[in-house]
Amino acid sequence: MGIKENLSVVKKQIEDAARACGRNPAEIRLIAVSKTKPASMVMEAYESGMRDFGENRVQELVEKYDEVPKDVRWHLIGHLQKNKVKYLLEKTELIHSLDSIDLAKEIQKRASAAGKVQNVLIQVNVTGEESKFGVPKERLTDFCEAVSQFENICVKGLMTISVRDYTEAQNRAVFEELHRLFDEVKAKELKNFSMQELSMGMTHDFPAAVAAGATMIRIGTAIFGERQYPAVE
Ligand SMILES: *Cc1c(COP(=O)(O)O)cnc(C)c1O
Protein backbone atom coordinates (compact mmCIF):
# COMPACT_ATOMS: atom_id res chain seq x y z
CA MET A 1 0.00 0.00 0.00
CA GLY A 2 1.05 3.54 -0.65
CA ILE A 3 1.26 6.48 1.71
CA LYS A 4 -2.11 7.81 0.62
CA GLU A 5 -3.86 4.52 1.41
CA ASN A 6 -1.97 4.15 4.68
CA LEU A 7 -3.10 7.61 5.69
CA SER A 8 -6.73 6.86 5.06
CA VAL A 9 -6.48 3.63 7.07
CA VAL A 10 -4.84 5.43 10.00
CA LYS A 11 -7.34 8.28 9.91
CA LYS A 12 -10.20 5.80 9.88
CA GLN A 13 -8.71 3.97 12.88
CA ILE A 14 -8.36 7.25 14.78
CA GLU A 15 -11.99 8.10 13.97
CA ASP A 16 -13.18 4.68 15.11
CA ALA A 17 -11.17 4.90 18.34
CA ALA A 18 -12.54 8.39 18.98
CA ARG A 19 -16.16 7.44 18.32
CA ALA A 20 -15.83 4.33 20.50
CA CYS A 21 -15.21 6.56 23.50
CA GLY A 22 -17.53 9.38 22.53
CA ARG A 23 -14.84 11.81 21.39
CA ASN A 24 -14.97 14.10 18.38
CA PRO A 25 -12.25 12.91 15.93
CA ALA A 26 -11.69 16.55 14.91
CA GLU A 27 -10.07 17.16 18.32
CA ILE A 28 -7.21 14.82 17.44
CA ARG A 29 -4.35 16.03 15.30
CA LEU A 30 -2.40 13.41 13.40
CA ILE A 31 1.33 14.11 13.14
CA ALA A 32 3.09 12.12 10.42
CA VAL A 33 6.50 11.08 11.74
CA SER A 34 8.82 11.18 8.74
CA LYS A 35 12.15 10.49 10.50
CA THR A 36 14.60 8.54 8.30
CA LYS A 37 12.23 8.94 5.31
CA PRO A 38 13.02 11.19 2.33
CA ALA A 39 11.35 14.53 1.57
CA SER A 40 9.69 12.87 -1.45
CA MET A 41 7.63 10.77 0.97
CA VAL A 42 6.75 13.87 3.00
CA MET A 43 5.50 15.36 -0.27
CA GLU A 44 3.36 12.32 -0.98
CA ALA A 45 1.67 12.71 2.39
CA TYR A 46 1.44 16.48 1.83
CA GLU A 47 -0.40 15.88 -1.41
CA SER A 48 -2.90 13.75 0.49
CA GLY A 49 -3.58 16.74 2.72
CA MET A 50 -1.15 16.24 5.62
CA ARG A 51 0.41 19.40 7.04
CA ASP A 52 1.81 18.27 10.42
CA PHE A 53 5.07 16.33 10.34
CA GLY A 54 7.35 15.13 13.12
CA GLU A 55 11.09 14.58 13.22
CA ASN A 56 13.24 13.52 16.13
CA ARG A 57 16.53 14.99 14.92
CA VAL A 58 17.10 18.70 14.33
CA GLN A 59 19.39 18.16 11.37
CA GLU A 60 16.86 16.07 9.52
CA LEU A 61 14.07 18.52 10.26
CA VAL A 62 16.12 21.44 9.00
CA GLU A 63 17.08 19.60 5.80
CA LYS A 64 13.50 18.61 4.98
CA TYR A 65 12.24 22.08 5.92
CA ASP A 66 14.06 23.45 2.91
CA GLU A 67 12.65 20.81 0.57
CA VAL A 68 8.92 21.12 1.22
CA PRO A 69 6.32 23.94 1.08
CA LYS A 70 6.38 26.46 3.90
CA ASP A 71 2.89 25.67 5.13
CA VAL A 72 4.17 22.39 6.58
CA ARG A 73 4.10 22.50 10.38
CA TRP A 74 7.18 20.79 11.77
CA HIS A 75 7.13 19.15 15.19
CA LEU A 76 10.35 18.28 16.99
CA ILE A 77 9.46 15.11 18.88
CA GLY A 78 12.86 13.71 19.89
CA HIS A 79 15.34 14.67 22.58
CA LEU A 80 16.67 18.17 21.93
CA GLN A 81 20.24 19.14 22.68
CA LYS A 82 20.85 22.70 23.81
CA ASN A 83 23.38 23.44 21.10
CA LYS A 84 20.82 22.59 18.38
CA VAL A 85 18.15 25.04 19.52
CA LYS A 86 19.57 27.86 17.43
CA TYR A 87 19.03 25.92 14.18
CA LEU A 88 15.50 25.02 15.06
CA LEU A 89 13.48 27.92 16.39
CA GLU A 90 12.50 29.55 13.11
CA LYS A 91 11.46 26.21 11.67
CA THR A 92 9.39 24.47 14.25
CA GLU A 93 5.74 24.83 15.19
CA LEU A 94 6.05 22.91 18.43
CA ILE A 95 8.83 21.31 20.46
CA HIS A 96 7.34 18.21 22.13
CA SER A 97 10.36 17.37 24.23
CA LEU A 98 11.20 20.05 26.78
CA ASP A 99 12.84 18.02 29.55
CA SER A 100 15.36 20.21 31.39
CA ILE A 101 15.66 23.70 32.80
CA ASP A 102 18.94 24.17 30.94
CA LEU A 103 17.12 23.51 27.69
CA ALA A 104 14.33 25.91 28.71
CA LYS A 105 16.95 28.61 29.40
CA GLU A 106 18.42 28.14 25.95
CA ILE A 107 15.01 28.23 24.24
CA GLN A 108 14.16 31.37 26.24
CA LYS A 109 17.40 33.05 25.21
CA ARG A 110 17.02 32.26 21.50
CA ALA A 111 13.28 32.96 21.33
CA SER A 112 13.70 36.27 23.08
CA ALA A 113 16.49 37.27 20.68
CA ALA A 114 14.26 36.36 17.74
CA GLY A 115 11.33 38.28 19.23
CA LYS A 116 9.07 35.24 19.32
CA VAL A 117 7.31 33.00 21.80
CA GLN A 118 8.16 29.34 21.31
CA ASN A 119 5.41 26.80 21.91
CA VAL A 120 6.55 23.66 23.72
CA LEU A 121 5.25 20.53 25.40
CA ILE A 122 6.88 19.09 28.48
CA GLN A 123 7.96 15.50 27.99
CA VAL A 124 7.11 13.39 31.02
CA ASN A 125 8.71 10.08 31.90
CA VAL A 126 5.58 8.42 33.24
CA THR A 127 6.92 4.86 33.37
CA GLY A 128 10.11 5.71 35.25
CA GLU A 129 12.50 3.79 32.99
CA GLU A 130 16.00 5.14 33.45
CA SER A 131 16.84 4.94 29.76
CA LYS A 132 14.03 7.32 28.91
CA PHE A 133 14.11 11.08 28.47
CA GLY A 134 11.50 13.25 30.13
CA VAL A 135 10.81 14.83 33.47
CA PRO A 136 10.06 12.18 36.12
CA LYS A 137 6.45 12.62 37.14
CA GLU A 138 7.41 13.15 40.77
CA ARG A 139 9.33 16.28 39.73
CA LEU A 140 6.77 17.63 37.28
CA THR A 141 5.18 20.23 39.56
CA ASP A 142 8.50 21.83 40.52
CA PHE A 143 9.63 21.68 36.91
CA CYS A 144 6.50 23.46 35.67
CA GLU A 145 6.87 26.18 38.28
CA ALA A 146 10.45 26.78 37.16
CA VAL A 147 9.48 26.89 33.47
CA SER A 148 6.66 29.37 34.11
CA GLN A 149 9.21 32.14 34.65
CA PHE A 150 10.28 32.11 30.97
CA GLU A 151 8.34 34.78 29.12
CA ASN A 152 9.30 33.64 25.63
CA ILE A 153 8.15 30.06 26.16
CA CYS A 154 4.51 29.01 26.12
CA VAL A 155 3.79 25.54 27.50
CA LYS A 156 0.90 24.05 25.55
CA GLY A 157 0.71 20.67 27.23
CA LEU A 158 2.43 17.38 27.95
CA MET A 159 3.96 14.58 25.89
CA THR A 160 4.94 11.03 26.73
CA ILE A 161 6.18 7.81 25.15
CA SER A 162 4.92 4.49 26.47
CA VAL A 163 6.85 1.23 26.51
CA ARG A 164 7.06 -0.78 23.30
CA ASP A 165 6.05 -4.16 24.69
CA TYR A 166 3.31 -2.97 27.03
CA THR A 167 -0.16 -4.45 26.68
CA GLU A 168 -3.05 -2.27 25.62
CA ALA A 169 -4.18 -2.03 29.25
CA GLN A 170 -0.71 -0.98 30.41
CA ASN A 171 -0.49 1.66 27.68
CA ARG A 172 -3.90 2.91 28.63
CA ALA A 173 -2.77 3.30 32.25
CA VAL A 174 0.32 5.27 31.17
CA PHE A 175 -1.75 7.61 29.00
CA GLU A 176 -4.41 8.08 31.66
CA GLU A 177 -1.69 8.99 34.12
CA LEU A 178 -0.38 11.64 31.71
CA HIS A 179 -3.92 12.99 31.39
CA ARG A 180 -4.22 13.17 35.18
CA LEU A 181 -0.90 15.06 35.40
CA PHE A 182 -2.14 17.37 32.64
CA ASP A 183 -5.26 18.21 34.67
CA GLU A 184 -3.15 18.80 37.75
CA VAL A 185 -0.79 21.21 35.97
CA LYS A 186 -3.64 22.95 34.18
CA ALA A 187 -5.44 23.60 37.48
CA LYS A 188 -2.43 25.57 38.71
CA GLU A 189 -3.00 28.22 36.02
CA LEU A 190 0.69 28.97 35.78
CA LYS A 191 2.02 32.01 33.99
CA ASN A 192 3.14 31.25 30.41
CA PHE A 193 1.16 28.02 30.41
CA SER A 194 -1.83 27.44 28.13
CA MET A 195 -2.60 23.76 28.66
CA GLN A 196 -4.40 22.31 25.62
CA GLU A 197 -2.42 19.44 24.18
CA LEU A 198 -1.74 15.84 25.15
CA SER A 199 0.79 14.37 22.72
CA MET A 200 0.69 10.59 23.12
CA GLY A 201 0.28 7.49 21.01
CA MET A 202 2.38 5.96 18.22
CA THR A 203 1.75 3.21 15.65
CA HIS A 204 1.48 0.37 18.16
CA ASP A 205 -0.48 2.11 20.90
CA PHE A 206 -2.53 5.00 19.53
CA PRO A 207 -6.04 3.58 20.15
CA ALA A 208 -5.25 3.51 23.88
CA ALA A 209 -3.98 7.10 23.64
CA VAL A 210 -7.16 8.26 21.92
CA ALA A 211 -9.23 6.59 24.63
CA ALA A 212 -7.18 8.42 27.27
CA GLY A 213 -7.71 11.84 25.68
CA ALA A 214 -4.79 12.40 23.27
CA THR A 215 -5.05 15.56 21.17
CA MET A 216 -1.92 14.84 19.12
CA ILE A 217 -0.87 11.43 17.86
CA ARG A 218 2.58 10.80 16.40
CA ILE A 219 2.56 8.08 13.77
CA GLY A 220 5.45 6.99 11.58
CA THR A 221 5.48 3.29 10.65
CA ALA A 222 1.77 2.94 9.88
CA ILE A 223 2.02 5.81 7.38
CA PHE A 224 5.50 5.52 5.86
CA GLY A 225 6.31 1.83 6.46
CA GLU A 226 9.08 0.27 8.55
CA ARG A 227 12.20 2.37 8.98
CA GLN A 228 15.29 0.99 7.26
CA TYR A 229 17.67 1.94 10.02
CA PRO A 230 17.01 2.64 13.65
CA ALA A 231 16.44 6.30 14.37
CA VAL A 232 17.98 7.86 17.44
CA GLU A 233 15.19 8.14 19.96
C1 LIG B 1 9.57 7.54 15.99
C2 LIG B 1 8.67 8.21 16.93
C3 LIG B 1 7.27 8.11 16.80
C4 LIG B 1 6.58 7.29 15.72
O1 LIG B 1 6.81 5.93 15.92
P1 LIG B 1 6.06 4.82 15.06
O2 LIG B 1 6.10 3.62 15.93
O3 LIG B 1 6.84 4.64 13.81
O4 LIG B 1 4.68 5.28 14.79
C5 LIG B 1 6.50 8.80 17.71
N1 LIG B 1 7.04 9.54 18.70
C6 LIG B 1 8.37 9.65 18.87
C7 LIG B 1 8.91 10.47 19.97
C8 LIG B 1 9.23 8.99 17.99
O5 LIG B 1 10.56 9.11 18.16
Coordinates of C-alpha atoms and ligand atoms in Angstrom, one line a residue:
M1 CA 0.0 0.0 0.0
G2 CA 1.1 3.5 -0.7
I3 CA 1.3 6.5 1.7
K4 CA -2.1 7.8 0.6
E5 CA -3.9 4.5 1.4
N6 CA -2.0 4.1 4.7
L7 CA -3.1 7.6 5.7
S8 CA -6.7 6.9 5.1
V9 CA -6.5 3.6 7.1
V10 CA -4.8 5.4 10.0
K11 CA -7.3 8.3 9.9
K12 CA -10.2 5.8 9.9
Q13 CA -8.7 4.0 12.9
I14 CA -8.4 7.2 14.8
E15 CA -12.0 8.1 14.0
D16 CA -13.2 4.7 15.1
A17 CA -11.2 4.9 18.3
A18 CA -12.5 8.4 19.0
R19 CA -16.2 7.4 18.3
A20 CA -15.8 4.3 20.5
C21 CA -15.2 6.6 23.5
G22 CA -17.5 9.4 22.5
R23 CA -14.8 11.8 21.4
N24 CA -15.0 14.1 18.4
P25 CA -12.2 12.9 15.9
A26 CA -11.7 16.6 14.9
E27 CA -10.1 17.2 18.3
I28 CA -7.2 14.8 17.4
R29 CA -4.4 16.0 15.3
L30 CA -2.4 13.4 13.4
I31 CA 1.3 14.1 13.1
A32 CA 3.1 12.1 10.4
V33 CA 6.5 11.1 11.7
S34 CA 8.8 11.2 8.7
K35 CA 12.1 10.5 10.5
T36 CA 14.6 8.5 8.3
K37 CA 12.2 8.9 5.3
P38 CA 13.0 11.2 2.3
A39 CA 11.4 14.5 1.6
S40 CA 9.7 12.9 -1.4
M41 CA 7.6 10.8 1.0
V42 CA 6.8 13.9 3.0
M43 CA 5.5 15.4 -0.3
E44 CA 3.4 12.3 -1.0
A45 CA 1.7 12.7 2.4
Y46 CA 1.4 16.5 1.8
E47 CA -0.4 15.9 -1.4
S48 CA -2.9 13.8 0.5
G49 CA -3.6 16.7 2.7
M50 CA -1.1 16.2 5.6
R51 CA 0.4 19.4 7.0
D52 CA 1.8 18.3 10.4
F53 CA 5.1 16.3 10.3
G54 CA 7.3 15.1 13.1
E55 CA 11.1 14.6 13.2
N56 CA 13.2 13.5 16.1
R57 CA 16.5 15.0 14.9
V58 CA 17.1 18.7 14.3
Q59 CA 19.4 18.2 11.4
E60 CA 16.9 16.1 9.5
L61 CA 14.1 18.5 10.3
V62 CA 16.1 21.4 9.0
E63 CA 17.1 19.6 5.8
K64 CA 13.5 18.6 5.0
Y65 CA 12.2 22.1 5.9
D66 CA 14.1 23.5 2.9
E67 CA 12.6 20.8 0.6
V68 CA 8.9 21.1 1.2
P69 CA 6.3 23.9 1.1
K70 CA 6.4 26.5 3.9
D71 CA 2.9 25.7 5.1
V72 CA 4.2 22.4 6.6
R73 CA 4.1 22.5 10.4
W74 CA 7.2 20.8 11.8
H75 CA 7.1 19.2 15.2
L76 CA 10.3 18.3 17.0
I77 CA 9.5 15.1 18.9
G78 CA 12.9 13.7 19.9
H79 CA 15.3 14.7 22.6
L80 CA 16.7 18.2 21.9
Q81 CA 20.2 19.1 22.7
K82 CA 20.9 22.7 23.8
N83 CA 23.4 23.4 21.1
K84 CA 20.8 22.6 18.4
V85 CA 18.1 25.0 19.5
K86 CA 19.6 27.9 17.4
Y87 CA 19.0 25.9 14.2
L88 CA 15.5 25.0 15.1
L89 CA 13.5 27.9 16.4
E90 CA 12.5 29.6 13.1
K91 CA 11.5 26.2 11.7
T92 CA 9.4 24.5 14.3
E93 CA 5.7 24.8 15.2
L94 CA 6.0 22.9 18.4
I95 CA 8.8 21.3 20.5
H96 CA 7.3 18.2 22.1
S97 CA 10.4 17.4 24.2
L98 CA 11.2 20.0 26.8
D99 CA 12.8 18.0 29.6
S100 CA 15.4 20.2 31.4
I101 CA 15.7 23.7 32.8
D102 CA 18.9 24.2 30.9
L103 CA 17.1 23.5 27.7
A104 CA 14.3 25.9 28.7
K105 CA 17.0 28.6 29.4
E106 CA 18.4 28.1 25.9
I107 CA 15.0 28.2 24.2
Q108 CA 14.2 31.4 26.2
K109 CA 17.4 33.1 25.2
R110 CA 17.0 32.3 21.5
A111 CA 13.3 33.0 21.3
S112 CA 13.7 36.3 23.1
A113 CA 16.5 37.3 20.7
A114 CA 14.3 36.4 17.7
G115 CA 11.3 38.3 19.2
K116 CA 9.1 35.2 19.3
V117 CA 7.3 33.0 21.8
Q118 CA 8.2 29.3 21.3
N119 CA 5.4 26.8 21.9
V120 CA 6.5 23.7 23.7
L121 CA 5.2 20.5 25.4
I122 CA 6.9 19.1 28.5
Q123 CA 8.0 15.5 28.0
V124 CA 7.1 13.4 31.0
N125 CA 8.7 10.1 31.9
V126 CA 5.6 8.4 33.2
T127 CA 6.9 4.9 33.4
G128 CA 10.1 5.7 35.3
E129 CA 12.5 3.8 33.0
E130 CA 16.0 5.1 33.5
S131 CA 16.8 4.9 29.8
K132 CA 14.0 7.3 28.9
F133 CA 14.1 11.1 28.5
G134 CA 11.5 13.2 30.1
V135 CA 10.8 14.8 33.5
P136 CA 10.1 12.2 36.1
K137 CA 6.4 12.6 37.1
E138 CA 7.4 13.2 40.8
R139 CA 9.3 16.3 39.7
L140 CA 6.8 17.6 37.3
T141 CA 5.2 20.2 39.6
D142 CA 8.5 21.8 40.5
F143 CA 9.6 21.7 36.9
C144 CA 6.5 23.5 35.7
E145 CA 6.9 26.2 38.3
A146 CA 10.4 26.8 37.2
V147 CA 9.5 26.9 33.5
S148 CA 6.7 29.4 34.1
Q149 CA 9.2 32.1 34.6
F150 CA 10.3 32.1 31.0
E151 CA 8.3 34.8 29.1
N152 CA 9.3 33.6 25.6
I153 CA 8.2 30.1 26.2
C154 CA 4.5 29.0 26.1
V155 CA 3.8 25.5 27.5
K156 CA 0.9 24.1 25.5
G157 CA 0.7 20.7 27.2
L158 CA 2.4 17.4 27.9
M159 CA 4.0 14.6 25.9
T160 CA 4.9 11.0 26.7
I161 CA 6.2 7.8 25.1
S162 CA 4.9 4.5 26.5
V163 CA 6.9 1.2 26.5
R164 CA 7.1 -0.8 23.3
D165 CA 6.0 -4.2 24.7
Y166 CA 3.3 -3.0 27.0
T167 CA -0.2 -4.5 26.7
E168 CA -3.0 -2.3 25.6
A169 CA -4.2 -2.0 29.3
Q170 CA -0.7 -1.0 30.4
N171 CA -0.5 1.7 27.7
R172 CA -3.9 2.9 28.6
A173 CA -2.8 3.3 32.3
V174 CA 0.3 5.3 31.2
F175 CA -1.8 7.6 29.0
E176 CA -4.4 8.1 31.7
E177 CA -1.7 9.0 34.1
L178 CA -0.4 11.6 31.7
H179 CA -3.9 13.0 31.4
R180 CA -4.2 13.2 35.2
L181 CA -0.9 15.1 35.4
F182 CA -2.1 17.4 32.6
D183 CA -5.3 18.2 34.7
E184 CA -3.1 18.8 37.7
V185 CA -0.8 21.2 36.0
K186 CA -3.6 23.0 34.2
A187 CA -5.4 23.6 37.5
K188 CA -2.4 25.6 38.7
E189 CA -3.0 28.2 36.0
L190 CA 0.7 29.0 35.8
K191 CA 2.0 32.0 34.0
N192 CA 3.1 31.3 30.4
F193 CA 1.2 28.0 30.4
S194 CA -1.8 27.4 28.1
M195 CA -2.6 23.8 28.7
Q196 CA -4.4 22.3 25.6
E197 CA -2.4 19.4 24.2
L198 CA -1.7 15.8 25.2
S199 CA 0.8 14.4 22.7
M200 CA 0.7 10.6 23.1
G201 CA 0.3 7.5 21.0
M202 CA 2.4 6.0 18.2
T203 CA 1.8 3.2 15.6
H204 CA 1.5 0.4 18.2
D205 CA -0.5 2.1 20.9
F206 CA -2.5 5.0 19.5
P207 CA -6.0 3.6 20.1
A208 CA -5.3 3.5 23.9
A209 CA -4.0 7.1 23.6
V210 CA -7.2 8.3 21.9
A211 CA -9.2 6.6 24.6
A212 CA -7.2 8.4 27.3
G213 CA -7.7 11.8 25.7
A214 CA -4.8 12.4 23.3
T215 CA -5.0 15.6 21.2
M216 CA -1.9 14.8 19.1
I217 CA -0.9 11.4 17.9
R218 CA 2.6 10.8 16.4
I219 CA 2.6 8.1 13.8
G220 CA 5.5 7.0 11.6
T221 CA 5.5 3.3 10.7
A222 CA 1.8 2.9 9.9
I223 CA 2.0 5.8 7.4
F224 CA 5.5 5.5 5.9
G225 CA 6.3 1.8 6.5
E226 CA 9.1 0.3 8.5
R227 CA 12.2 2.4 9.0
Q228 CA 15.3 1.0 7.3
Y229 CA 17.7 1.9 10.0
P230 CA 17.0 2.6 13.7
A231 CA 16.4 6.3 14.4
V232 CA 18.0 7.9 17.4
E233 CA 15.2 8.1 20.0
Ligands
LIG1 C1 9.6 7.5 16.0 C2 8.7 8.2 16.9 C3 7.3 8.1 16.8 C4 6.6 7.3 15.7 O1 6.8 5.9 15.9 P1 6.1 4.8 15.1 O2 6.1 3.6 15.9 O3 6.8 4.6 13.8 O4 4.7 5.3 14.8 C5 6.5 8.8 17.7 N1 7.0 9.5 18.7 C6 8.4 9.6 18.9 C7 8.9 10.5 20.0 C8 9.2 9.0 18.0 O5 10.6 9.1 18.2

